[in-house]
Amino acid sequence: MLVLLAAVLGLGWMWRGLREEALVGAAYGARIGCVCRFVSQRPMDLCEGDLKVAGLAGAGRWVSLSEDADTRTVRASVPLLAKQSADFDPARGCRLEPWQD
């Protein structure tokens, strides 16, 4: 029981740092995924594979990508912690959605 309490307290103490790492990882993943998919026109599974070898630390290792081909949007998420999307505009390239604190 004491171990469980210590684990819960430790996770609570580390939560903010994990969330910030996850948000940075998701933003990086969305931007790189958007460029990979819509600028380089590579398949999404290869773009996601590129992220896995990018060496993202912490929560960034768990970034997963999805795309909406109709809106030319790539969404990146870290389960339970963060999500971010980037839209492709032929005139401006890939742009992240505004950050929400």
PDB file as gemmi writes it, atoms N, CA and C in Angstrom:
CRYST1    1.000    1.000    1.000  90.00  90.00  90.00 P 1                      
ATOM      1  N   MET A   1       0.823  -1.189   0.000  1.00  0.00           N  
ATOM      2  CA  MET A   1       0.000   0.000   0.000  1.00  0.00           C  
ATOM      3  C   MET A   1       0.870   1.257   0.000  1.00  0.00           C  
ATOM      4  N   LEU A   2       1.944   1.216   0.763  1.00  0.00           N  
ATOM      5  CA  LEU A   2       2.844   2.360   0.840  1.00  0.00           C  
ATOM      6  C   LEU A   2       3.539   2.599  -0.501  1.00  0.00           C  
ATOM      7  N   VAL A   3       3.841   1.522  -1.203  1.00  0.00           N  
ATOM      8  CA  VAL A   3       4.478   1.640  -2.517  1.00  0.00           C  
ATOM      9  C   VAL A   3       3.521   2.299  -3.511  1.00  0.00           C  
ATOM     10  N   LEU A   4       2.255   1.917  -3.468  1.00  0.00           N  
ATOM     11  CA  LEU A   4       1.254   2.505  -4.350  1.00  0.00           C  
ATOM     12  C   LEU A   4       1.097   3.995  -4.070  1.00  0.00           C  
ATOM     13  N   LEU A   5       1.046   4.366  -2.813  1.00  0.00           N  
ATOM     14  CA  LEU A   5       0.938   5.774  -2.436  1.00  0.00           C  
ATOM     15  C   LEU A   5       2.157   6.556  -2.922  1.00  0.00           C  
ATOM     16  N   ALA A   6       3.339   5.984  -2.769  1.00  0.00           N  
ATOM     17  CA  ALA A   6       4.562   6.643  -3.238  1.00  0.00           C  
ATOM     18  C   ALA A   6       4.541   6.805  -4.759  1.00  0.00           C  
ATOM     19  N   ALA A   7       4.043   5.803  -5.465  1.00  0.00           N  
ATOM     20  CA  ALA A   7       3.963   5.882  -6.924  1.00  0.00           C  
ATOM     21  C   ALA A   7       2.996   6.973  -7.363  1.00  0.00           C  
ATOM     22  N   VAL A   8       1.849   7.063  -6.711  1.00  0.00           N  
ATOM     23  CA  VAL A   8       0.862   8.094  -7.045  1.00  0.00           C  
ATOM     24  C   VAL A   8       1.422   9.483  -6.768  1.00  0.00           C  
ATOM     25  N   LEU A   9       2.067   9.660  -5.637  1.00  0.00           N  
ATOM     26  CA  LEU A   9       2.666  10.954  -5.307  1.00  0.00           C  
ATOM     27  C   LEU A   9       3.781  11.314  -6.289  1.00  0.00           C  
ATOM     28  N   GLY A  10       4.596  10.337  -6.654  1.00  0.00           N  
ATOM     29  CA  GLY A  10       5.668  10.579  -7.615  1.00  0.00           C  
ATOM     30  C   GLY A  10       5.136  10.975  -8.981  1.00  0.00           C  
ATOM     31  N   LEU A  11       4.092  10.299  -9.428  1.00  0.00           N  
ATOM     32  CA  LEU A  11       3.488  10.628 -10.715  1.00  0.00           C  
ATOM     33  C   LEU A  11       2.878  12.020 -10.681  1.00  0.00           C  
ATOM     34  N   GLY A  12       2.215  12.353  -9.597  1.00  0.00           N  
ATOM     35  CA  GLY A  12       1.648  13.693  -9.454  1.00  0.00           C  
ATOM     36  C   GLY A  12       2.715  14.767  -9.503  1.00  0.00           C  
ATOM     37  N   TRP A  13       3.847  14.501  -8.888  1.00  0.00           N  
ATOM     38  CA  TRP A  13       4.943  15.466  -8.860  1.00  0.00           C  
ATOM     39  C   TRP A  13       5.562  15.633 -10.252  1.00  0.00           C  
ATOM     40  N   MET A  14       5.625  14.536 -11.016  1.00  0.00           N  
ATOM     41  CA  MET A  14       6.245  14.566 -12.334  1.00  0.00           C  
ATOM     42  C   MET A  14       5.275  14.935 -13.453  1.00  0.00           C  
ATOM     43  N   TRP A  15       3.973  15.017 -13.180  1.00  0.00           N  
ATOM     44  CA  TRP A  15       2.953  15.182 -14.213  1.00  0.00           C  
ATOM     45  C   TRP A  15       3.202  16.398 -15.099  1.00  0.00           C  
ATOM     46  N   ARG A  16       3.486  17.558 -14.504  1.00  0.00           N  
ATOM     47  CA  ARG A  16       3.666  18.773 -15.304  1.00  0.00           C  
ATOM     48  C   ARG A  16       4.836  18.620 -16.276  1.00  0.00           C  
ATOM     49  N   GLY A  17       5.937  18.088 -15.813  1.00  0.00           N  
ATOM     50  CA  GLY A  17       7.086  17.889 -16.699  1.00  0.00           C  
ATOM     51  C   GLY A  17       6.778  16.915 -17.823  1.00  0.00           C  
ATOM     52  N   LEU A  18       6.074  15.839 -17.500  1.00  0.00           N  
ATOM     53  CA  LEU A  18       5.688  14.868 -18.528  1.00  0.00           C  
ATOM     54  C   LEU A  18       4.770  15.505 -19.561  1.00  0.00           C  
ATOM     55  N   ARG A  19       3.818  16.302 -19.074  1.00  0.00           N  
ATOM     56  CA  ARG A  19       2.873  16.955 -19.979  1.00  0.00           C  
ATOM     57  C   ARG A  19       3.592  17.920 -20.916  1.00  0.00           C  
ATOM     58  N   GLU A  20       4.546  18.684 -20.381  1.00  0.00           N  
ATOM     59  CA  GLU A  20       5.301  19.618 -21.224  1.00  0.00           C  
ATOM     60  C   GLU A  20       6.140  18.875 -22.263  1.00  0.00           C  
ATOM     61  N   GLU A  21       6.800  17.797 -21.863  1.00  0.00           N  
ATOM     62  CA  GLU A  21       7.566  16.987 -22.819  1.00  0.00           C  
ATOM     63  C   GLU A  21       6.649  16.412 -23.894  1.00  0.00           C  
ATOM     64  N   ALA A  22       5.475  15.967 -23.482  1.00  0.00           N  
ATOM     65  CA  ALA A  22       4.523  15.389 -24.425  1.00  0.00           C  
ATOM     66  C   ALA A  22       4.030  16.442 -25.412  1.00  0.00           C  
ATOM     67  N   LEU A  23       3.778  17.655 -24.941  1.00  0.00           N  
ATOM     68  CA  LEU A  23       3.310  18.722 -25.825  1.00  0.00           C  
ATOM     69  C   LEU A  23       4.379  19.088 -26.851  1.00  0.00           C  
ATOM     70  N   VAL A  24       5.616  19.187 -26.415  1.00  0.00           N  
ATOM     71  CA  VAL A  24       6.713  19.477 -27.347  1.00  0.00           C  
ATOM     72  C   VAL A  24       6.864  18.331 -28.349  1.00  0.00           C  
ATOM     73  N   GLY A  25       6.805  17.093 -27.868  1.00  0.00           N  
ATOM     74  CA  GLY A  25       6.906  15.941 -28.761  1.00  0.00           C  
ATOM     75  C   GLY A  25       5.768  15.889 -29.769  1.00  0.00           C  
ATOM     76  N   ALA A  26       4.550  16.200 -29.321  1.00  0.00           N  
ATOM     77  CA  ALA A  26       3.396  16.197 -30.221  1.00  0.00           C  
ATOM     78  C   ALA A  26       3.518  17.312 -31.257  1.00  0.00           C  
ATOM     79  N   ALA A  27       3.966  18.488 -30.838  1.00  0.00           N  
ATOM     80  CA  ALA A  27       4.139  19.599 -31.777  1.00  0.00           C  
ATOM     81  C   ALA A  27       5.209  19.260 -32.815  1.00  0.00           C  
ATOM     82  N   TYR A  28       6.320  18.715 -32.352  1.00  0.00           N  
ATOM     83  CA  TYR A  28       7.395  18.304 -33.262  1.00  0.00           C  
ATOM     84  C   TYR A  28       6.868  17.247 -34.239  1.00  0.00           C  
ATOM     85  N   GLY A  29       6.151  16.267 -33.713  1.00  0.00           N  
ATOM     86  CA  GLY A  29       5.616  15.202 -34.553  1.00  0.00           C  
ATOM     87  C   GLY A  29       4.631  15.712 -35.590  1.00  0.00           C  
ATOM     88  N   ALA A  30       3.745  16.630 -35.186  1.00  0.00           N  
ATOM     89  CA  ALA A  30       2.761  17.175 -36.123  1.00  0.00           C  
ATOM     90  C   ALA A  30       3.447  17.942 -37.246  1.00  0.00           C  
ATOM     91  N   ARG A  31       4.406  18.758 -36.898  1.00  0.00           N  
ATOM     92  CA  ARG A  31       5.109  19.584 -37.904  1.00  0.00           C  
ATOM     93  C   ARG A  31       5.933  18.712 -38.845  1.00  0.00           C  
ATOM     94  N   ILE A  32       6.721  17.812 -38.289  1.00  0.00           N  
ATOM     95  CA  ILE A  32       7.555  16.941 -39.120  1.00  0.00           C  
ATOM     96  C   ILE A  32       6.680  15.988 -39.936  1.00  0.00           C  
ATOM     97  N   GLY A  33       5.615  15.478 -39.327  1.00  0.00           N  
ATOM     98  CA  GLY A  33       4.698  14.597 -40.049  1.00  0.00           C  
ATOM     99  C   GLY A  33       4.011  15.302 -41.208  1.00  0.00           C  
ATOM    100  N   CYS A  34       3.630  16.554 -41.004  1.00  0.00           N  
ATOM    101  CA  CYS A  34       2.984  17.342 -42.060  1.00  0.00           C  
ATOM    102  C   CYS A  34       3.937  17.557 -43.233  1.00  0.00           C  
ATOM    103  N   VAL A  35       5.161  17.936 -42.932  1.00  0.00           N  
ATOM    104  CA  VAL A  35       6.156  18.149 -43.995  1.00  0.00           C  
ATOM    105  C   VAL A  35       6.436  16.839 -44.726  1.00  0.00           C  
ATOM    106  N   CYS A  36       6.601  15.771 -43.976  1.00  0.00           N  
ATOM    107  CA  CYS A  36       6.875  14.465 -44.568  1.00  0.00           C  
ATOM    108  C   CYS A  36       5.733  14.037 -45.489  1.00  0.00           C  
ATOM    109  N   ARG A  37       4.503  14.190 -45.008  1.00  0.00           N  
ATOM    110  CA  ARG A  37       3.340  13.687 -45.746  1.00  0.00           C  
ATOM    111  C   ARG A  37       2.951  14.573 -46.923  1.00  0.00           C  
ATOM    112  N   PHE A  38       2.843  15.888 -46.696  1.00  0.00           N  
ATOM    113  CA  PHE A  38       2.269  16.755 -47.723  1.00  0.00           C  
ATOM    114  C   PHE A  38       3.298  17.519 -48.552  1.00  0.00           C  
ATOM    115  N   VAL A  39       4.484  17.758 -48.033  1.00  0.00           N  
ATOM    116  CA  VAL A  39       5.530  18.409 -48.824  1.00  0.00           C  
ATOM    117  C   VAL A  39       6.337  17.345 -49.564  1.00  0.00           C  
ATOM    118  N   SER A  40       6.813  16.342 -48.826  1.00  0.00           N  
ATOM    119  CA  SER A  40       7.608  15.273 -49.442  1.00  0.00           C  
ATOM    120  C   SER A  40       6.747  14.195 -50.082  1.00  0.00           C  
ATOM    121  N   GLN A  41       5.445  14.190 -49.776  1.00  0.00           N  
ATOM    122  CA  GLN A  41       4.469  13.242 -50.315  1.00  0.00           C  
ATOM    123  C   GLN A  41       4.853  11.789 -50.056  1.00  0.00           C  
ATOM    124  N   ARG A  42       5.300  11.533 -48.823  1.00  0.00           N  
ATOM    125  CA  ARG A  42       5.641  10.169 -48.411  1.00  0.00           C  
ATOM    126  C   ARG A  42       4.450   9.550 -47.679  1.00  0.00           C  
ATOM    127  N   PRO A  43       4.334   8.238 -47.663  1.00  0.00           N  
ATOM    128  CA  PRO A  43       3.247   7.579 -46.924  1.00  0.00           C  
ATOM    129  C   PRO A  43       3.354   7.852 -45.418  1.00  0.00           C  
ATOM    130  N   MET A  44       2.204   7.936 -44.767  1.00  0.00           N  
ATOM    131  CA  MET A  44       2.165   8.276 -43.344  1.00  0.00           C  
ATOM    132  C   MET A  44       2.915   7.265 -42.482  1.00  0.00           C  
ATOM    133  N   ASP A  45       2.879   5.981 -42.840  1.00  0.00           N  
ATOM    134  CA  ASP A  45       3.596   5.000 -42.014  1.00  0.00           C  
ATOM    135  C   ASP A  45       5.106   5.244 -42.037  1.00  0.00           C  
ATOM    136  N   LEU A  46       5.639   5.710 -43.158  1.00  0.00           N  
ATOM    137  CA  LEU A  46       7.064   6.049 -43.208  1.00  0.00           C  
ATOM    138  C   LEU A  46       7.359   7.303 -42.388  1.00  0.00           C  
ATOM    139  N   CYS A  47       6.436   8.252 -42.417  1.00  0.00           N  
ATOM    140  CA  CYS A  47       6.611   9.475 -41.621  1.00  0.00           C  
ATOM    141  C   CYS A  47       6.625   9.135 -40.136  1.00  0.00           C  
ATOM    142  N   GLU A  48       5.732   8.261 -39.725  1.00  0.00           N  
ATOM    143  CA  GLU A  48       5.694   7.855 -38.322  1.00  0.00           C  
ATOM    144  C   GLU A  48       6.961   7.078 -37.961  1.00  0.00           C  
ATOM    145  N   GLY A  49       7.455   6.281 -38.886  1.00  0.00           N  
ATOM    146  CA  GLY A  49       8.706   5.562 -38.660  1.00  0.00           C  
ATOM    147  C   GLY A  49       9.882   6.508 -38.478  1.00  0.00           C  
ATOM    148  N   ASP A  50       9.885   7.611 -39.226  1.00  0.00           N  
ATOM    149  CA  ASP A  50      10.941   8.615 -39.067  1.00  0.00           C  
ATOM    150  C   ASP A  50      10.945   9.180 -37.654  1.00  0.00           C  
ATOM    151  N   LEU A  51       9.761   9.390 -37.098  1.00  0.00           N  
ATOM    152  CA  LEU A  51       9.673   9.919 -35.727  1.00  0.00           C  
ATOM    153  C   LEU A  51      10.241   8.941 -34.714  1.00  0.00           C  
ATOM    154  N   LYS A  52      10.026   7.670 -34.952  1.00  0.00           N  
ATOM    155  CA  LYS A  52      10.497   6.662 -33.998  1.00  0.00           C  
ATOM    156  C   LYS A  52      12.019   6.628 -33.904  1.00  0.00           C  
ATOM    157  N   VAL A  53      12.701   6.985 -34.989  1.00  0.00           N  
ATOM    158  CA  VAL A  53      14.164   6.989 -34.961  1.00  0.00           C  
ATOM    159  C   VAL A  53      14.739   8.384 -34.726  1.00  0.00           C  
ATOM    160  N   ALA A  54      13.875   9.365 -34.497  1.00  0.00           N  
ATOM    161  CA  ALA A  54      14.329  10.751 -34.314  1.00  0.00           C  
ATOM    162  C   ALA A  54      15.000  10.972 -32.964  1.00  0.00           C  
ATOM    163  N   GLY A  55      14.849  10.033 -32.054  1.00  0.00           N  
ATOM    164  CA  GLY A  55      15.498  10.175 -30.756  1.00  0.00           C  
ATOM    165  C   GLY A  55      14.761  11.093 -29.805  1.00  0.00           C  
ATOM    166  N   LEU A  56      13.442  11.195 -29.947  1.00  0.00           N  
ATOM    167  CA  LEU A  56      12.675  12.010 -29.003  1.00  0.00           C  
ATOM    168  C   LEU A  56      12.782  11.391 -27.619  1.00  0.00           C  
ATOM    169  N   ALA A  57      13.064  12.205 -26.650  1.00  0.00           N  
ATOM    170  CA  ALA A  57      13.228  11.716 -25.278  1.00  0.00           C  
ATOM    171  C   ALA A  57      11.910  11.807 -24.517  1.00  0.00           C  
ATOM    172  N   GLY A  58      11.870  11.185 -23.375  1.00  0.00           N  
ATOM    173  CA  GLY A  58      10.720  11.289 -22.477  1.00  0.00           C  
ATOM    174  C   GLY A  58       9.430  10.846 -23.130  1.00  0.00           C  
ATOM    175  N   ALA A  59       8.375  11.611 -22.882  1.00  0.00           N  
ATOM    176  CA  ALA A  59       7.055  11.269 -23.395  1.00  0.00           C  
ATOM    177  C   ALA A  59       6.983  11.371 -24.910  1.00  0.00           C  
ATOM    178  N   GLY A  60       7.913  12.088 -25.533  1.00  0.00           N  
ATOM    179  CA  GLY A  60       7.933  12.218 -26.982  1.00  0.00           C  
ATOM    180  C   GLY A  60       8.101  10.907 -27.717  1.00  0.00           C  
ATOM    181  N   ARG A  61       8.603   9.889 -27.025  1.00  0.00           N  
ATOM    182  CA  ARG A  61       8.777   8.575 -27.661  1.00  0.00           C  
ATOM    183  C   ARG A  61       7.451   7.936 -28.033  1.00  0.00           C  
ATOM    184  N   TRP A  62       6.369   8.379 -27.404  1.00  0.00           N  
ATOM    185  CA  TRP A  62       5.068   7.744 -27.622  1.00  0.00           C  
ATOM    186  C   TRP A  62       4.184   8.518 -28.584  1.00  0.00           C  
ATOM    187  N   VAL A  63       4.764   9.385 -29.400  1.00  0.00           N  
ATOM    188  CA  VAL A  63       3.987  10.175 -30.353  1.00  0.00           C  
ATOM    189  C   VAL A  63       3.454   9.268 -31.455  1.00  0.00           C  
ATOM    190  N   SER A  64       2.168   9.396 -31.745  1.00  0.00           N  
ATOM    191  CA  SER A  64       1.587   8.691 -32.887  1.00  0.00           C  
ATOM    192  C   SER A  64       0.945   9.728 -33.806  1.00  0.00           C  
ATOM    193  N   LEU A  65       0.929   9.419 -35.093  1.00  0.00           N  
ATOM    194  CA  LEU A  65       0.429  10.355 -36.099  1.00  0.00           C  
ATOM    195  C   LEU A  65      -0.814   9.816 -36.777  1.00  0.00           C  
ATOM    196  N   SER A  66      -1.666  10.747 -37.205  1.00  0.00           N  
ATOM    197  CA  SER A  66      -2.803  10.415 -38.059  1.00  0.00           C  
ATOM    198  C   SER A  66      -2.995  11.590 -39.013  1.00  0.00           C  
ATOM    199  N   GLU A  67      -3.667  11.331 -40.117  1.00  0.00           N  
ATOM    200  CA  GLU A  67      -3.854  12.401 -41.094  1.00  0.00           C  
ATOM    201  C   GLU A  67      -5.306  12.518 -41.516  1.00  0.00           C  
ATOM    202  N   ASP A  68      -5.670  13.719 -41.925  1.00  0.00           N  
ATOM    203  CA  ASP A  68      -6.945  13.983 -42.568  1.00  0.00           C  
ATOM    204  C   ASP A  68      -6.586  14.520 -43.952  1.00  0.00           C  
ATOM    205  N   ALA A  69      -6.680  13.668 -44.955  1.00  0.00           N  
ATOM    206  CA  ALA A  69      -6.245  14.041 -46.300  1.00  0.00           C  
ATOM    207  C   ALA A  69      -7.103  15.155 -46.890  1.00  0.00           C  
ATOM    208  N   ASP A  70      -8.388  15.201 -46.519  1.00  0.00           N  
ATOM    209  CA  ASP A  70      -9.278  16.231 -47.066  1.00  0.00           C  
ATOM    210  C   ASP A  70      -8.874  17.632 -46.628  1.00  0.00           C  
ATOM    211  N   THR A  71      -8.500  17.778 -45.362  1.00  0.00           N  
ATOM    212  CA  THR A  71      -8.109  19.097 -44.848  1.00  0.00           C  
ATOM    213  C   THR A  71      -6.601  19.291 -44.842  1.00  0.00           C  
ATOM    214  N   ARG A  72      -5.872  18.273 -45.281  1.00  0.00           N  
ATOM    215  CA  ARG A  72      -4.400  18.294 -45.290  1.00  0.00           C  
ATOM    216  C   ARG A  72      -3.856  18.645 -43.907  1.00  0.00           C  
ATOM    217  N   THR A  73      -4.287  17.858 -42.952  1.00  0.00           N  
ATOM    218  CA  THR A  73      -3.900  18.056 -41.558  1.00  0.00           C  
ATOM    219  C   THR A  73      -3.266  16.786 -41.014  1.00  0.00           C  
ATOM    220  N   VAL A  74      -2.199  16.949 -40.258  1.00  0.00           N  
ATOM    221  CA  VAL A  74      -1.585  15.834 -39.538  1.00  0.00           C  
ATOM    222  C   VAL A  74      -1.780  16.093 -38.056  1.00  0.00           C  
ATOM    223  N   ARG A  75      -2.285  15.090 -37.359  1.00  0.00           N  
ATOM    224  CA  ARG A  75      -2.475  15.182 -35.913  1.00  0.00           C  
ATOM    225  C   ARG A  75      -1.480  14.255 -35.236  1.00  0.00           C  
ATOM    226  N   ALA A  76      -0.839  14.782 -34.214  1.00  0.00           N  
ATOM    227  CA  ALA A  76       0.098  13.989 -33.421  1.00  0.00           C  
ATOM    228  C   ALA A  76      -0.416  13.956 -31.997  1.00  0.00           C  
ATOM    229  N   SER A  77      -0.286  12.809 -31.361  1.00  0.00           N  
ATOM    230  CA  SER A  77      -0.763  12.714 -29.981  1.00  0.00           C  
ATOM    231  C   SER A  77       0.140  11.812 -29.157  1.00  0.00           C  
ATOM    232  N   VAL A  78       0.164  12.127 -27.884  1.00  0.00           N  
ATOM    233  CA  VAL A  78       0.791  11.283 -26.871  1.00  0.00           C  
ATOM    234  C   VAL A  78      -0.361  10.895 -25.952  1.00  0.00           C  
ATOM    235  N   PRO A  79      -0.707   9.621 -25.878  1.00  0.00           N  
ATOM    236  CA  PRO A  79      -1.895   9.205 -25.136  1.00  0.00           C  
ATOM    237  C   PRO A  79      -1.981   9.805 -23.731  1.00  0.00           C  
ATOM    238  N   LEU A  80      -3.138  10.364 -23.432  1.00  0.00           N  
ATOM    239  CA  LEU A  80      -3.498  10.942 -22.136  1.00  0.00           C  
ATOM    240  C   LEU A  80      -2.745  12.219 -21.773  1.00  0.00           C  
ATOM    241  N   LEU A  81      -1.799  12.650 -22.597  1.00  0.00           N  
ATOM    242  CA  LEU A  81      -0.973  13.793 -22.209  1.00  0.00           C  
ATOM    243  C   LEU A  81      -1.083  14.998 -23.130  1.00  0.00           C  
ATOM    244  N   ALA A  82      -1.025  14.802 -24.439  1.00  0.00           N  
ATOM    245  CA  ALA A  82      -0.988  15.962 -25.337  1.00  0.00           C  
ATOM    246  C   ALA A  82      -1.410  15.576 -26.742  1.00  0.00           C  
ATOM    247  N   LYS A  83      -1.860  16.584 -27.477  1.00  0.00           N  
ATOM    248  CA  LYS A  83      -2.142  16.423 -28.900  1.00  0.00           C  
ATOM    249  C   LYS A  83      -1.873  17.760 -29.579  1.00  0.00           C  
ATOM    250  N   GLN A  84      -1.522  17.683 -30.841  1.00  0.00           N  
ATOM    251  CA  GLN A  84      -1.206  18.880 -31.615  1.00  0.00           C  
ATOM    252  C   GLN A  84      -1.468  18.558 -33.073  1.00  0.00           C  
ATOM    253  N   SER A  85      -1.801  19.563 -33.867  1.00  0.00           N  
ATOM    254  CA  SER A  85      -2.000  19.324 -35.291  1.00  0.00           C  
ATOM    255  C   SER A  85      -1.296  20.401 -36.105  1.00  0.00           C  
ATOM    256  N   ALA A  86      -0.983  20.045 -37.339  1.00  0.00           N  
ATOM    257  CA  ALA A  86      -0.367  20.968 -38.285  1.00  0.00           C  
ATOM    258  C   ALA A  86      -1.129  20.869 -39.601  1.00  0.00           C  
ATOM    259  N   ASP A  87      -1.425  22.027 -40.176  1.00  0.00           N  
ATOM    260  CA  ASP A  87      -2.155  22.109 -41.438  1.00  0.00           C  
ATOM    261  C   ASP A  87      -1.201  22.487 -42.561  1.00  0.00           C  
ATOM    262  N   PHE A  88      -1.446  21.915 -43.745  1.00  0.00           N  
ATOM    263  CA  PHE A  88      -0.629  22.249 -44.912  1.00  0.00           C  
ATOM    264  C   PHE A  88      -1.371  23.226 -45.796  1.00  0.00           C  
ATOM    265  N   ASP A  89      -0.700  24.314 -46.129  1.00  0.00           N  
ATOM    266  CA  ASP A  89      -1.195  25.311 -47.069  1.00  0.00           C  
ATOM    267  C   ASP A  89      -0.124  25.427 -48.157  1.00  0.00           C  
ATOM    268  N   PRO A  90      -0.472  25.188 -49.425  1.00  0.00           N  
ATOM    269  CA  PRO A  90       0.549  25.225 -50.476  1.00  0.00           C  
ATOM    270  C   PRO A  90       1.337  26.537 -50.526  1.00  0.00           C  
ATOM    271  N   ALA A  91       0.711  27.632 -50.150  1.00  0.00           N  
ATOM    272  CA  ALA A  91       1.397  28.927 -50.194  1.00  0.00           C  
ATOM    273  C   ALA A  91       2.295  29.160 -48.979  1.00  0.00           C  
ATOM    274  N   ARG A  92       1.946  28.555 -47.839  1.00  0.00           N  
ATOM    275  CA  ARG A  92       2.675  28.830 -46.595  1.00  0.00           C  
ATOM    276  C   ARG A  92       3.369  27.617 -45.995  1.00  0.00           C  
ATOM    277  N   GLY A  93       3.114  26.448 -46.510  1.00  0.00           N  
ATOM    278  CA  GLY A  93       3.716  25.246 -45.946  1.00  0.00           C  
ATOM    279  C   GLY A  93       2.922  24.714 -44.766  1.00  0.00           C  
ATOM    280  N   CYS A  94       3.592  24.013 -43.875  1.00  0.00           N  
ATOM    281  CA  CYS A  94       2.949  23.403 -42.709  1.00  0.00           C  
ATOM    282  C   CYS A  94       3.016  24.354 -41.521  1.00  0.00           C  
ATOM    283  N   ARG A  95       1.864  24.555 -40.896  1.00  0.00           N  
ATOM    284  CA  ARG A  95       1.795  25.448 -39.738  1.00  0.00           C  
ATOM    285  C   ARG A  95       1.097  24.740 -38.587  1.00  0.00           C  
ATOM    286  N   LEU A  96       1.674  24.869 -37.406  1.00  0.00           N  
ATOM    287  CA  LEU A  96       1.069  24.290 -36.207  1.00  0.00           C  
ATOM    288  C   LEU A  96      -0.143  25.089 -35.783  1.00  0.00           C  
ATOM    289  N   GLU A  97      -1.096  24.411 -35.176  1.00  0.00           N  
ATOM    290  CA  GLU A  97      -2.200  25.131 -34.547  1.00  0.00           C  
ATOM    291  C   GLU A  97      -1.623  25.911 -33.362  1.00  0.00           C  
ATOM    292  N   PRO A  98      -2.266  26.990 -32.958  1.00  0.00           N  
ATOM    293  CA  PRO A  98      -1.754  27.747 -31.797  1.00  0.00           C  
ATOM    294  C   PRO A  98      -1.716  26.869 -30.547  1.00  0.00           C  
ATOM    295  N   TRP A  99      -0.679  27.063 -29.741  1.00  0.00           N  
ATOM    296  CA  TRP A  99      -0.535  26.299 -28.500  1.00  0.00           C  
ATOM    297  C   TRP A  99      -1.598  26.721 -27.507  1.00  0.00           C  
ATOM    298  N   GLN A 100      -2.082  25.753 -26.770  1.00  0.00           N  
ATOM    299  CA  GLN A 100      -3.054  26.023 -25.711  1.00  0.00           C  
ATOM    300  C   GLN A 100      -2.443  25.610 -24.392  1.00  0.00           C  
ATOM    301  N   ASP A 101      -2.303  26.559 -23.493  1.00  0.00           N  
ATOM    302  CA  ASP A 101      -1.723  26.248 -22.173  1.00  0.00           C  
ATOM    303  C   ASP A 101      -2.770  25.771 -21.212  1.00  0.00           C  
TER     304      ASP A 101                                                      
END                                                                             
